[in-house]
Every structure is written in C-alpha cells, then in structure tokens.
Coordinates of C-alpha atoms in Angstrom, one line a residue:
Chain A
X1 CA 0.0 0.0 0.0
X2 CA 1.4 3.3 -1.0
X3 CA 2.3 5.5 1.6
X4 CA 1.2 8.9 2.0
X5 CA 2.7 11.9 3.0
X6 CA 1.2 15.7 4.1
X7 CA 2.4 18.5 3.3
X8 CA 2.1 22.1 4.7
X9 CA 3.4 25.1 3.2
X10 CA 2.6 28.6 2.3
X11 CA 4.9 28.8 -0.8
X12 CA 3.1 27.3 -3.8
X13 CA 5.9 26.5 -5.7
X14 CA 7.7 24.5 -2.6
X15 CA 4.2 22.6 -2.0
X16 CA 4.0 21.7 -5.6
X17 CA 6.8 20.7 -6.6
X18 CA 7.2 18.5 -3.8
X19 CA 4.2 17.0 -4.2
X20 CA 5.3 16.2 -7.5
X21 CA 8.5 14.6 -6.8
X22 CA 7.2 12.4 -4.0
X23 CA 4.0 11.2 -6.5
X24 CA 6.7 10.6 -8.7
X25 CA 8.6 8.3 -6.3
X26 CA 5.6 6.0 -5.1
X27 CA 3.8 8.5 -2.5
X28 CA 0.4 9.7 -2.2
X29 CA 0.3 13.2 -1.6
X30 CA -2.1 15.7 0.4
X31 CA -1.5 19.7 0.5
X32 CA -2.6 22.3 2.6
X33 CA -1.3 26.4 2.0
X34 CA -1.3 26.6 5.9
X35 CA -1.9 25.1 9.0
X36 CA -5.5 25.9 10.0
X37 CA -7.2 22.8 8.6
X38 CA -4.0 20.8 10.3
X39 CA -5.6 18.4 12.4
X40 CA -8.7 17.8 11.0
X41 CA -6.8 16.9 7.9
X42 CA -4.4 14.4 10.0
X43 CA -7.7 13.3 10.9
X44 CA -9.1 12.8 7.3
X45 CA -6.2 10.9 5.6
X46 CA -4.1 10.0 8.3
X47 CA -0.7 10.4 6.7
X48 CA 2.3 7.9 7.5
X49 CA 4.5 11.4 7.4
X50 CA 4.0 15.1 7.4
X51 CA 6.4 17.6 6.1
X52 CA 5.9 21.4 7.7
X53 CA 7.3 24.9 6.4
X54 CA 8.3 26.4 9.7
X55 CA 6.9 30.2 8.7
X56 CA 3.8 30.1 8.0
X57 CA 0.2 33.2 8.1
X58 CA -1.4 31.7 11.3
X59 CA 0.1 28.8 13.1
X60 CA 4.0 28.3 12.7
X61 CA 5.8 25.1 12.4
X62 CA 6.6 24.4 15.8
X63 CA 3.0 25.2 17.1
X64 CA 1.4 22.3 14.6
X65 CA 4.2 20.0 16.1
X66 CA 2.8 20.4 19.4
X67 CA -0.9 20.2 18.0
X68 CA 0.5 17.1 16.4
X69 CA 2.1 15.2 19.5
X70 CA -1.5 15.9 22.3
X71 CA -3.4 13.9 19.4
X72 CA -3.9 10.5 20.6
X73 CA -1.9 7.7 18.0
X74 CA -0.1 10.6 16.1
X75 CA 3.0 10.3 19.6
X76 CA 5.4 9.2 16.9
X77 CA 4.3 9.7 13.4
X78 CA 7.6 11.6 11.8
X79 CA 7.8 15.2 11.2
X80 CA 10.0 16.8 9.1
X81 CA 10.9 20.6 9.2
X82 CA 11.5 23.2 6.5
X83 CA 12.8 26.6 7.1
X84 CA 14.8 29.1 5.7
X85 CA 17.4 29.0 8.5
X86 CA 18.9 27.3 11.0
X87 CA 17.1 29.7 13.9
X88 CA 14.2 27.6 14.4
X89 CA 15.8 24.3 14.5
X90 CA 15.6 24.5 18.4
X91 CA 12.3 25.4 19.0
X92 CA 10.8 22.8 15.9
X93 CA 13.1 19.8 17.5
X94 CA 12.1 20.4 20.6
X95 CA 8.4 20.9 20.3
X96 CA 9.3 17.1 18.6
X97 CA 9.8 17.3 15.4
X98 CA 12.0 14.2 13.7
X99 CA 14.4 16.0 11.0
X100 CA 15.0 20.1 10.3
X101 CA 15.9 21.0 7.1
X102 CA 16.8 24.2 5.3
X103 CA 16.2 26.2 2.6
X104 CA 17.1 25.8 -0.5
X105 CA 17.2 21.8 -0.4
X106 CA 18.1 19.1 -2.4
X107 CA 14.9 17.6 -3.4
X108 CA 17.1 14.0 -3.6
X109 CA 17.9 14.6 0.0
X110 CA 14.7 15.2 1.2
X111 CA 13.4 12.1 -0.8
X112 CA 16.0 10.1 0.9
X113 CA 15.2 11.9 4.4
X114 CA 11.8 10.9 3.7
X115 CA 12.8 6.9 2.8
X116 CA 14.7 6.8 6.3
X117 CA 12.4 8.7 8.3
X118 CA 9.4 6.4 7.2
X119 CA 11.4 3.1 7.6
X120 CA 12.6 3.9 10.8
X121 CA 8.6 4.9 11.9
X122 CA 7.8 1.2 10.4
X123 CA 10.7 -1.1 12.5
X124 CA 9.9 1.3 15.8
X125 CA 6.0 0.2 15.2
X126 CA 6.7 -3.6 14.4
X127 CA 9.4 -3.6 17.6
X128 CA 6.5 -2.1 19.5
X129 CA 3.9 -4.3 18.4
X130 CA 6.5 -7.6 18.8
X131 CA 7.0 -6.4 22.2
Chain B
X1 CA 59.4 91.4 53.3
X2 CA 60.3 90.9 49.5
X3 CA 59.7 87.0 49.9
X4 CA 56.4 87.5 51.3
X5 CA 55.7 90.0 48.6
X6 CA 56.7 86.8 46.1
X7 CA 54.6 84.1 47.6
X8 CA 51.4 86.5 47.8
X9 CA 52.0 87.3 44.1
X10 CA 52.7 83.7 43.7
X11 CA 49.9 82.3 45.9
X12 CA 47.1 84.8 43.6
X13 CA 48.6 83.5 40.4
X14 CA 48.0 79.8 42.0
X15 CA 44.7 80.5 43.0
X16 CA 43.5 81.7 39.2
X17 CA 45.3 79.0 37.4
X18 CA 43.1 76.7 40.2
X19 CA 40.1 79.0 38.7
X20 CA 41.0 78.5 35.6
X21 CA 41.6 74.9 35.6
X22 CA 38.1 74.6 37.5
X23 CA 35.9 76.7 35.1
X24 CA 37.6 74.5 32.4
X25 CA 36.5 71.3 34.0
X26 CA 32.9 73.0 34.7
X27 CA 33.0 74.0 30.8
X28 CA 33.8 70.5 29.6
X29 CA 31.8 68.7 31.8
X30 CA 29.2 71.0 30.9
X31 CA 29.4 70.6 27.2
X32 CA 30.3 66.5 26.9
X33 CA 27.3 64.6 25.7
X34 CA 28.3 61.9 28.5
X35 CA 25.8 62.3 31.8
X36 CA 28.4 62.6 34.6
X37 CA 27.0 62.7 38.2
X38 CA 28.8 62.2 41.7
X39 CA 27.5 60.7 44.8
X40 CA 28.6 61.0 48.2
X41 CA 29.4 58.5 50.4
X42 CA 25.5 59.0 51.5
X43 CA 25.0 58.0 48.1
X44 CA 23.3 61.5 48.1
X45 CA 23.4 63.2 44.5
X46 CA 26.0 66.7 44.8
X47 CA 26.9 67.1 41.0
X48 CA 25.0 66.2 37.6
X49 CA 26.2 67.5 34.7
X50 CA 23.6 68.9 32.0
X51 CA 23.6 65.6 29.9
X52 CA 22.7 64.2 33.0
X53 CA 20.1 66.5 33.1
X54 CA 19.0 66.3 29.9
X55 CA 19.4 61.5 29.9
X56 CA 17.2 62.0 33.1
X57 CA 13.8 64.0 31.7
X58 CA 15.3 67.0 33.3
X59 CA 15.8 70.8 32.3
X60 CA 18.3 71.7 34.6
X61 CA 20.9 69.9 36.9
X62 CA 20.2 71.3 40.1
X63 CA 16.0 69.6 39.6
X64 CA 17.8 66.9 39.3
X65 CA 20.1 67.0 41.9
X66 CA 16.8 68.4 44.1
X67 CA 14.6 65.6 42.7
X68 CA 13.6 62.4 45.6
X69 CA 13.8 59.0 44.6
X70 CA 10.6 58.9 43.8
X71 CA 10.1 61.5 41.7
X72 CA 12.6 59.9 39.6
X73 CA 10.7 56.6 39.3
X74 CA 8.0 58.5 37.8
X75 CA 9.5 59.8 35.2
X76 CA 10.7 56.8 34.0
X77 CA 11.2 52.6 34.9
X78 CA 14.4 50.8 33.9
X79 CA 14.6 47.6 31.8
X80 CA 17.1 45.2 30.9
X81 CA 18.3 45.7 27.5
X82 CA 16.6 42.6 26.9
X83 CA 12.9 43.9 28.5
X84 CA 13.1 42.2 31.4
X85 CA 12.9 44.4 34.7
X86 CA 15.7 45.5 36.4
X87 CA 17.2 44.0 39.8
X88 CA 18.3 47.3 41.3
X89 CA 21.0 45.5 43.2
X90 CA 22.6 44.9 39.6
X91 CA 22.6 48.8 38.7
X92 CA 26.5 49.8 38.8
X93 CA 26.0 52.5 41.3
X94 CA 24.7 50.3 44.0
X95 CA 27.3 47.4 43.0
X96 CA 30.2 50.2 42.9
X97 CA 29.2 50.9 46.7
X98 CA 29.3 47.5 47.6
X99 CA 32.5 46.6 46.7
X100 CA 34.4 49.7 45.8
X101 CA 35.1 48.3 41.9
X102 CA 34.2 50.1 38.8
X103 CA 31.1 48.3 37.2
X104 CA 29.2 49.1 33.8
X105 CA 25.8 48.2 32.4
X106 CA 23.7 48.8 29.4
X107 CA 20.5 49.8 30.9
X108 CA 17.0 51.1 28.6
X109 CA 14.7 53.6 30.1
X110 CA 11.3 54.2 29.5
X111 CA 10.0 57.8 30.1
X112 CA 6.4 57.8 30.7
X113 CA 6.3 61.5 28.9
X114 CA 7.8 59.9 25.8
X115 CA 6.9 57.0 23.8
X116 CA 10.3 55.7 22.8
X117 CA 12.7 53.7 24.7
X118 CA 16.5 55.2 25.2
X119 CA 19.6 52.6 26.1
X120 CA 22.0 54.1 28.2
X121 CA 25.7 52.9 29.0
X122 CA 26.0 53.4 32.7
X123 CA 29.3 53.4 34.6
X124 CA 30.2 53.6 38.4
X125 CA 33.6 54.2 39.2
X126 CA 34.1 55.1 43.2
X127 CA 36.8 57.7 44.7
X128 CA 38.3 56.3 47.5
X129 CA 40.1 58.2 50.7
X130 CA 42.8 57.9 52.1
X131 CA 41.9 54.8 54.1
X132 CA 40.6 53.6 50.8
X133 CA 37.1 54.0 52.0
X134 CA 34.4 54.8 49.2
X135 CA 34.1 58.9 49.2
X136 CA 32.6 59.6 46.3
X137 CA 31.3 57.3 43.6
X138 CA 30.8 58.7 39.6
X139 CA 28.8 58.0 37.2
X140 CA 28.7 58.6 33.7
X141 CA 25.5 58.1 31.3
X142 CA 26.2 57.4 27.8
X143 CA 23.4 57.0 25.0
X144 CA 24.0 54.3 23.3
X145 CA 19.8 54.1 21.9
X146 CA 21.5 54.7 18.1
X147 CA 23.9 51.6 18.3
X148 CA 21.3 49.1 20.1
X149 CA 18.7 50.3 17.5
X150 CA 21.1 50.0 14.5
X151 CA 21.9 46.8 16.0
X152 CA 18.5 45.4 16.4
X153 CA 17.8 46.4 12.7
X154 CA 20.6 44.3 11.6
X155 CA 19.5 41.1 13.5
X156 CA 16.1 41.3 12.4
X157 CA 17.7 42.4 8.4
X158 CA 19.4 38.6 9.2
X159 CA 16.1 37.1 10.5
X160 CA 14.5 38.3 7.0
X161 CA 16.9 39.2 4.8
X162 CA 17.7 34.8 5.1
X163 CA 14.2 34.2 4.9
X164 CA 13.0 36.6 2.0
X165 CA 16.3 35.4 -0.2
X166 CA 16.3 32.0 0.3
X167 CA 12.3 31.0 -0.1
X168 CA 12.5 32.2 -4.1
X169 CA 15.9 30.5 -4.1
X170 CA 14.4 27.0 -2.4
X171 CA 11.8 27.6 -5.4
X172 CA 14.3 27.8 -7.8
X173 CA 16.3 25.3 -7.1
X174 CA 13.6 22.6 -7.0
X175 CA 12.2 23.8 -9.5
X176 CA 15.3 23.5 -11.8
X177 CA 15.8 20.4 -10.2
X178 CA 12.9 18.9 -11.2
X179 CA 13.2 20.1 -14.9
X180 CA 15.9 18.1 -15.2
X181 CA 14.0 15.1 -13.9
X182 CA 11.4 15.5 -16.8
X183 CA 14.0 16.0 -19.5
X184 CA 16.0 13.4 -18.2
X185 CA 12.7 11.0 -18.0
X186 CA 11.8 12.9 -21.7
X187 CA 8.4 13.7 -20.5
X188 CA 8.0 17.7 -21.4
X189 CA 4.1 18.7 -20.4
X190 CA 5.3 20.7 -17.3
X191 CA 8.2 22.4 -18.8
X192 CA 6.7 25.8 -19.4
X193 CA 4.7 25.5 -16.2
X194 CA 8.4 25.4 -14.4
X195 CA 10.3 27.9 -16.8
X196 CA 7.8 30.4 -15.8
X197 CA 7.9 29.8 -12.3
X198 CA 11.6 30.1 -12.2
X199 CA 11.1 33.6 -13.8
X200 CA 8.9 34.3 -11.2
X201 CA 10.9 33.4 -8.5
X202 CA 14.1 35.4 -10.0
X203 CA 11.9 38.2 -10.5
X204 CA 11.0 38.2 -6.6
X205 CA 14.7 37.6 -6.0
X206 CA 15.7 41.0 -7.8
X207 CA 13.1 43.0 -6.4
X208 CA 14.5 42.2 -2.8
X209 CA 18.3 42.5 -4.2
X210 CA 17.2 45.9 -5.3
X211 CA 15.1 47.0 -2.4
X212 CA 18.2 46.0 -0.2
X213 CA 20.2 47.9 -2.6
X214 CA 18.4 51.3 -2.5
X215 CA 17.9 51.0 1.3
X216 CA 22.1 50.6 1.3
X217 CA 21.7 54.1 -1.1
X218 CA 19.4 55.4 1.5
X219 CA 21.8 55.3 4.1
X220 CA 24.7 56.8 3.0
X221 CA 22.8 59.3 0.8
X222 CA 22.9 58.4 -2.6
X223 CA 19.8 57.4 -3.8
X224 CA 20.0 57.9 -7.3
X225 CA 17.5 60.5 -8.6
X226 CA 16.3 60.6 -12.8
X227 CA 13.5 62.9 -13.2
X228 CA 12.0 62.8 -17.0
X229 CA 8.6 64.5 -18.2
X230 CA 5.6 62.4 -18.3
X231 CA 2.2 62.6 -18.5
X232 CA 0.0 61.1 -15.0
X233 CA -2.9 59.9 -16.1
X234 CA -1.4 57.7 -19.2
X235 CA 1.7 56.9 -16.6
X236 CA -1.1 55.9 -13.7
X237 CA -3.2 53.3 -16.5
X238 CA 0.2 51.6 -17.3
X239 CA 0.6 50.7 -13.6
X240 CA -3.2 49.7 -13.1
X241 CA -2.7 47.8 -16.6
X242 CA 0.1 46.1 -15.4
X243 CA -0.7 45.2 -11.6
X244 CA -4.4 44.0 -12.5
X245 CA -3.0 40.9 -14.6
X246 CA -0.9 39.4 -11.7
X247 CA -3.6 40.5 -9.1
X248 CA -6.9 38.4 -9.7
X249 CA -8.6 39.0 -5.8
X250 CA -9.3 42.9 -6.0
X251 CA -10.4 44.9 -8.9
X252 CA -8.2 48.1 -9.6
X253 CA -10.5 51.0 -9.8
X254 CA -8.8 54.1 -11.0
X255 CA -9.5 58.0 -10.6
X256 CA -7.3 59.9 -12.5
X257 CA -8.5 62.7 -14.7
X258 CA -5.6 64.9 -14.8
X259 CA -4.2 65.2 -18.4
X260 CA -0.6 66.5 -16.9
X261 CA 2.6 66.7 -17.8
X262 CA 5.2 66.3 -14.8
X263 CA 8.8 66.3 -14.0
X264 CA 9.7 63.2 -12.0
X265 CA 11.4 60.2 -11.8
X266 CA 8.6 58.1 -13.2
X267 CA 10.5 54.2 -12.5
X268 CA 11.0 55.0 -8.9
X269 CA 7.8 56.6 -8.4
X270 CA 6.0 53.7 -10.7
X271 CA 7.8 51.0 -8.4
X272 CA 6.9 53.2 -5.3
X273 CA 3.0 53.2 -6.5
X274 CA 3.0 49.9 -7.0
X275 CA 4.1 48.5 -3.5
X276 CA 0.9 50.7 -2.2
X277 CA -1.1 48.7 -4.4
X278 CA 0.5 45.4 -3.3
X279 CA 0.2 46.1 0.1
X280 CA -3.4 47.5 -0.7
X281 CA -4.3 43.7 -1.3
X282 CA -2.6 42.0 0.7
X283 CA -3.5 43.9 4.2
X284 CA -7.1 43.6 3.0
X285 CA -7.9 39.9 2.5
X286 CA -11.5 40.0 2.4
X287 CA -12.3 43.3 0.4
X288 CA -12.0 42.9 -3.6
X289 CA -11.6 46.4 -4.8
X290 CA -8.3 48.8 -4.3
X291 CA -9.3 52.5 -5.1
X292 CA -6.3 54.9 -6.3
X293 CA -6.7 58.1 -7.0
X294 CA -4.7 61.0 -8.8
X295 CA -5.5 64.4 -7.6
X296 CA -4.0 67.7 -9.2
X297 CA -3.6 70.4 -7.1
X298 CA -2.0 74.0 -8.2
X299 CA 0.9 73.5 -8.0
X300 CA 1.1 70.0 -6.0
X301 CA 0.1 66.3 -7.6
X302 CA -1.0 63.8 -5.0
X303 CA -1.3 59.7 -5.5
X304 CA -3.9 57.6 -3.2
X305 CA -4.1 54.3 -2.5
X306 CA -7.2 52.9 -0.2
X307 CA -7.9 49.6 0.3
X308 CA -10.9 48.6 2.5
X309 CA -8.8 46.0 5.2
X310 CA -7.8 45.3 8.3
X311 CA -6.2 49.5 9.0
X312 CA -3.6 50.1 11.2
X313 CA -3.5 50.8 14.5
X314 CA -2.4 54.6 16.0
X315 CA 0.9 52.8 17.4
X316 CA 1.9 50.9 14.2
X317 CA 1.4 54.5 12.2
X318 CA 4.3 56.2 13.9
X319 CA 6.0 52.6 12.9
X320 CA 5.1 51.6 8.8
X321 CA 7.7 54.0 7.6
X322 CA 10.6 52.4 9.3
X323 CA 12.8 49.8 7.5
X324 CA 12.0 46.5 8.4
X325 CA 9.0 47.1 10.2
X326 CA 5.9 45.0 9.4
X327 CA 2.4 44.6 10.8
X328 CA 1.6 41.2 12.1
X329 CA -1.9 40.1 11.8
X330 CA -2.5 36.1 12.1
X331 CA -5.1 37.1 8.9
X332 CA -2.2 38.2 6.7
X333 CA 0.7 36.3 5.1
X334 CA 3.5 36.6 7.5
X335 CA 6.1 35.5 5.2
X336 CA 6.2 38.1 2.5
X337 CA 8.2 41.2 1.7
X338 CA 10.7 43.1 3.8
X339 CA 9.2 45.6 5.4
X340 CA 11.1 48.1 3.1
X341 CA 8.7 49.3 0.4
X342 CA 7.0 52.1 2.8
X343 CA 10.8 53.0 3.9
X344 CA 12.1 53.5 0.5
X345 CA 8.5 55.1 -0.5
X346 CA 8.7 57.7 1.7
X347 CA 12.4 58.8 0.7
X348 CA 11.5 59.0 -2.9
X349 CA 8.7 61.2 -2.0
X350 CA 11.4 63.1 0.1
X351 CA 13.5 63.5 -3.0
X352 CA 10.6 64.8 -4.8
X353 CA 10.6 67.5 -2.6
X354 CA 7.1 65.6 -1.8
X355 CA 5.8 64.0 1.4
X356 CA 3.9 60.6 2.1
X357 CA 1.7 60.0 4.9
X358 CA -1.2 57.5 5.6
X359 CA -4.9 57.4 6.9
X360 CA -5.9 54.9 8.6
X361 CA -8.7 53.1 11.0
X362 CA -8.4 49.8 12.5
X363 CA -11.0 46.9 10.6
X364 CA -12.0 50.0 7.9
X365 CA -8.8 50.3 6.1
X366 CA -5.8 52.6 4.6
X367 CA -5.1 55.4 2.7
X368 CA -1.4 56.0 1.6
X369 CA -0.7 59.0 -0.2
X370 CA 2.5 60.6 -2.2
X371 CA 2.2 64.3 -2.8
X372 CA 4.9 65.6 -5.2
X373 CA 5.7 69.1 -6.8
X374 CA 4.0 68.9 -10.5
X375 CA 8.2 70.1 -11.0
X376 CA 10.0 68.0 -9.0
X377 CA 13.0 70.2 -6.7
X378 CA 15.7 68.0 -8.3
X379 CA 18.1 70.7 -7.6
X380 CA 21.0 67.7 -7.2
X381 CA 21.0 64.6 -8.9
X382 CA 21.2 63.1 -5.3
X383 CA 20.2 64.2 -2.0
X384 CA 21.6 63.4 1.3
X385 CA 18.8 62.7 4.5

C-alpha cells in the first residue's frame, strides 16, 4: 500500500513541486497552503508522514508540532521541518519534530530523508507491536 | 618682606590657574554629551552635569540634583536591555558601593512623557580616601539608543533578509531540479509550467536585491534621482494595466483625470505606487476592490491608494515608515516582503521634494498618499537625509 505523506506550506511553488516529486517516487500526496485545517486533515487521511514549512500566516511550524504530539496515536508519526534558516531548529526539534531542514534543499535529500524517516517509523512500530 | 611680597603674588597666580583649571572642568563637563554625576558617600546626588540633566527628563541639573527617589521613578522605569525588569542590586552605582570596583551596564529607560525607549551605557567608578574607604562614587550616562537600535535592525535584516532570499531561491532550485528530472525522463508537459515559475521566483529575488540595494543608497545618501517628463494619467493606466494581470482578488478602480505633464522620476515613483497597491491587497484579504486616485492640485500632484482592510493601528502609524518594520496580523501572510517598500517610498517622496503620509482606522482600512511638486525640486541629482 502506497504511503502517503502531508504537506504544509505557504509557498506554492515548494508545495507543488514536492508534491510532484514524491508522486513521482511512489507517494500519495495531500496539501494544505497553511496550517488551520492541520488536524482535521491528519484526521481525514491519516498520513504515515507530514512535512511542515516552519513560517507560516497563522500557526508556525513548531506550534502544529505540538498540536501534532497531544493527538492520541499521532506520539510518533515523523515530522519533518523546512525553514529558511537554521534559527528555528531549536524550537521545531524540541516541540518534537523528527528531521529540520533548510532552505534551499536538495529535493534528492529530502526524498531520501523521507525513505529513512518512514522506515525507521515502520521497524519502531513492528518492535512495538512484537513487544 | 620681598619674599612674602613673592609668595602673595605667587599664591594669587596659583589660585586663578586653580580658577581657571576649575571653570575648564565645569565648561567641559558641561558641554560633553556623557551624563556625569557624583555621589557621596551618603550615596546623596552633589553634581549632575547637563547631559545628565538632559538623559534623566530634566531641564536643569540642580532639579535633578533636588529631585527624591521617587520622583525619579516617575518619570521613567528601567529595563534590561533585553525587556526584562531591572534588579536594582545589579545597577553599577549600587554594585560600585558595595565593593568599591568600577562596574558598567547597558541599561534602557522608559520615560512615561515619551513614547520611545533610550539605552543608556551606565558606569560607576568610586573615589576612594585615604583609608581607601568609598568617598565619592561617579557615574557617567552614555546614549548608546542609536547603536542598540542599529543593532536590532541588523538582527532582524538577518532574520529576514535569510528568509526573504532563500524561499525564491528554495523555489528555484527545486524547480530547476525537477526540470531536469522531466527532461532526463523525456516527459515535457510541465516544462513551461516550471520555466515560468523560475522567472517568477528570479523576478521576486531582484526586487529584494534591489530593495536592499536602494535601502544601502538610503543610508549613506545616494539614492539615485532621474527625473524625465511624463504625462500622470497615461503613466497611472500603465501601472493599473500592469498590476491587475498578476492581481486576480481585488479589482483596480482608478480615478485619475488629470491630463498633466510632470517632471519626476517616473521608475522609482511607478515601483513606489506599485508597492501601495500590493500592500493594498494583501492587508485587505476580504475586500475585492483597491481605489487609487490622482489628484491635481496647483501646484502639487498627490497619489492615493485605499484599500478597505484590516487598518492600522495609532501605534503601528508612527511605525510603517521604518525599514524593516511590518504589521503582524494572524489574517495576513507573514512571510512576505521586507518591510522596506514604505521605507524606500517615503524617501522617494522626500527627494521629490514631496511628502507621504497614511490614513488609517483599524477593521475599515488605509489610505497612503505621495504628494509631489508637479516640477519635481531636483536641484542635485542626489540628496543626502
């Protein structure tokens, strides 16, 4: 079953062309321009990973990390962080999210970033449910 | 009799070099721009200069040397330079009487008389006696509010500046990256969708390059100045023309009669007009229409832009016209522009001779208007501010 993957960012040229890539490589893909319909779309398609632009209108980064990690079942799901620069690293690791990433990035990386961050998410879940 | 003669001669000429040497110290004390005052051991105020005077909200020294403790805490509190409130055991005066050493501190003030905060650089260095017991401690005030200001500017130009350069460049680069994907996989149907997003994005990128630019211009007073005649009303459509194809939310309603020929420098004033009318739409997200308006005066012309959005507040008024400033509403998009189109604005209006100013009310909307000479006073091809 194909995985999928939510994305939140402001920048329409970011959010698509990510989108494209990862459809590319075997993803599904949802969007959203910013982070006020945040949980209710976790809700709706229940991604298996959700990539955030730190600087966002309304909610930032960090604050949809913390909405993320009260939701029951969504404790672990893996978070990855785009910003511009290293200055919010801090705040968006420590409100829990997995990986921080800046601006401009290599789309290969991320893809890769993406591969590990969703493999290690599926051995953590299949230790967990062995144990 | 002859020597006592001498050493009264001598003794006269001793006491006015002492004058003189005193009324010189008075003088430069008097004139430094450094605060200088001296406690005694008491910790009771004997001398302020004028500066301190002046640092403290006060017209002369001696109401400051006559002023209680308390008046003094109403005329102003004392921060950290960080905002935090001060621990008055930390102060260098009170530290310098503890243990005799010379402490410093940069310390902000607020006056409740004024609305803006001053930084201070405050020094206590004690006198001691003979018996090296503290006899006199001095302080010196130094207002450093230019330096911390210019140095807040540039950590929030690096907060930006990163931010505002390196989004169009994160677009760019995955952009091109993912042309090369699809002509690598020889699949073309996106190509032109990318090219011109690319375009886009560089576009953005030299609009900030060149904002930062003129800004840099600004501040060392050389931004460049090339008037040319032109006529308003057919210069006003081209702008309306060109804005309303990229702007599809708000309707561009133009009032602009005026058939006249001025002398100005139409590309900055065009670029200048053109962030009123961006901002226009994007500080009012749920209005559709932007009105600007050209009105001729005598000898004056005047450009309007109103939009019908969120306004801004008393407090942010004072505040649009500095560089780097921006208002933050969770309504609007925080992560565009620099905060320098009203700066630069309002110094092209300068060099117009002209002025710029806004009206506004909070939840009705803006006005921002340029008012320039029809002749523009471009006595020098730069002007210094």
């Amino acid at each position: 079953m194909k995985k999928c993957i939510l994305i939140v960012d402001d920048d329409s040229t970011i959010l698509e062309s990510i989108s494209i890539i990862l459809r590319e490589s075997g993803y599904n893909v949802s969007m959203l321009p910013n982070g006020n319909m945040f949980k209710k779309t976790i809700g709706q398609v229940k991604p298996d990973l959700v990539i955030l632009d730190y600087l966002m209108p309304g909610k930032n980064g960090d604050e949809l990390v913390k909405e993320l990690r009260a939701m029951v079942d969504y404790h672990t799901l893996p978070v990855l962080v785009l910003a511009a620069s290293q200055q919010y690293k801090k705040n968006s690791l420590e409100a829990g999210a997995d990986k921080y990433m800046t601006k401009p990035f290599d789309m290969y990386e991320l893809l890769d970033e993406v591969k590990r961050l969703l493999d290690k998410h599926e051995k953590l879940s299949a230790l967990q449910h062995s144990g | 009799m002859k020597d006592s003669n001498i050493s009264l001669k001598q003794l006269k000429q001793d006491r006015n070099a002492l004058k003189k040497a005193r009324d010189l110290q008075y003088v430069i004390l008097e004139s430094i721009e450094f605060g200088v005052t001296v406690q005694n051991k008491e910790g009771r105020l004997i001398y302020a200069n004028a500066a301190a005077a002046r640092l403290s909200g006060y017209d002369s020294s001696l109401a400051l040397i006559n002023a209680k403790p308390e008046q003094l805490q109403k005329k102003y509190i004392l921060f950290e330079e960080d905002g935090s409130k001060v621990d008055f055991s930390t102060l260098p005066g009170r530290l310098a009487f503890k243990d005799g050493k010379i402490h410093k501190k940069v310390v902000r003030f607020r006056f409740f008389e004024q609305a803006k905060d001053k930084w201070a650089l405050v020094r206590a260095i004690p006198i001691l006696d003979q018996q090296n017991k503290i006899e006199y401690i001095v302080n010196t005030f130094q207002d450093v509010t230019e330096q911390v200001i210019e140095e807040q500017r540039t950590q929030h130009f690096i907060s930006i500046g990163s931010h505002e350069l390196k989004t169009p460049l994160a677009g760019i680069k995955v952009l091109n990256q993912l042309l090369e994907k699809q002509f690598r996989d020889k699949r073309y149907e996106n190509i032109f969708s990318f090219t011109a997003q690319i375009d886009r994005r560089i576009n953005e990128l030299t609009k900030i390059i060149n904002d930062f630019l003129d800004v840099a211009k600004i501040r060392v007073g050389k931004l460049d100045f090339v008037p040319d005649f032109f006529y308003v009303d057919e210069f006003m459509k081209e702008i309306v023309k060109d804005l309303q194809t990229s702007i599809s939310t708000h309707t561009i309603k133009l009032k602009c009669s005026a058939h006249i020929e001025i002398f100005a420098d139409r590309e900055r004033l065009k670029t200048s007009i053109m962030n009123l009318i961006r901002n226009a739409r994007k500080y009012s997200p749920s209005a559709n229409t932007i009105l600007v308006e050209v009105i001729a005066e005598d000898k004056t012309i005047t450009f309007q832009v109103t939009d019908y959005g969120i306004g801004i507040s008393k407090e942010n008024q004072d505040r649009i016209f500095e560089p780097y400033f921006r208002v933050y509403d969770p309504k609007i998009k925080k992560t565009e522009g620099l905060g320098l189109g009203l700066f630069i604005a309002q110094k092209v209006a300068d060099i117009h001779g002209g002025k710029m100013g806004v009206i506004s009310k909070l939840g009705k909307g803006s006005t921002f208007y340029i008012t320039i000479p029809v002749q523009a006073q471009f006595m020098k091809k730069s002007l210094k501010f």
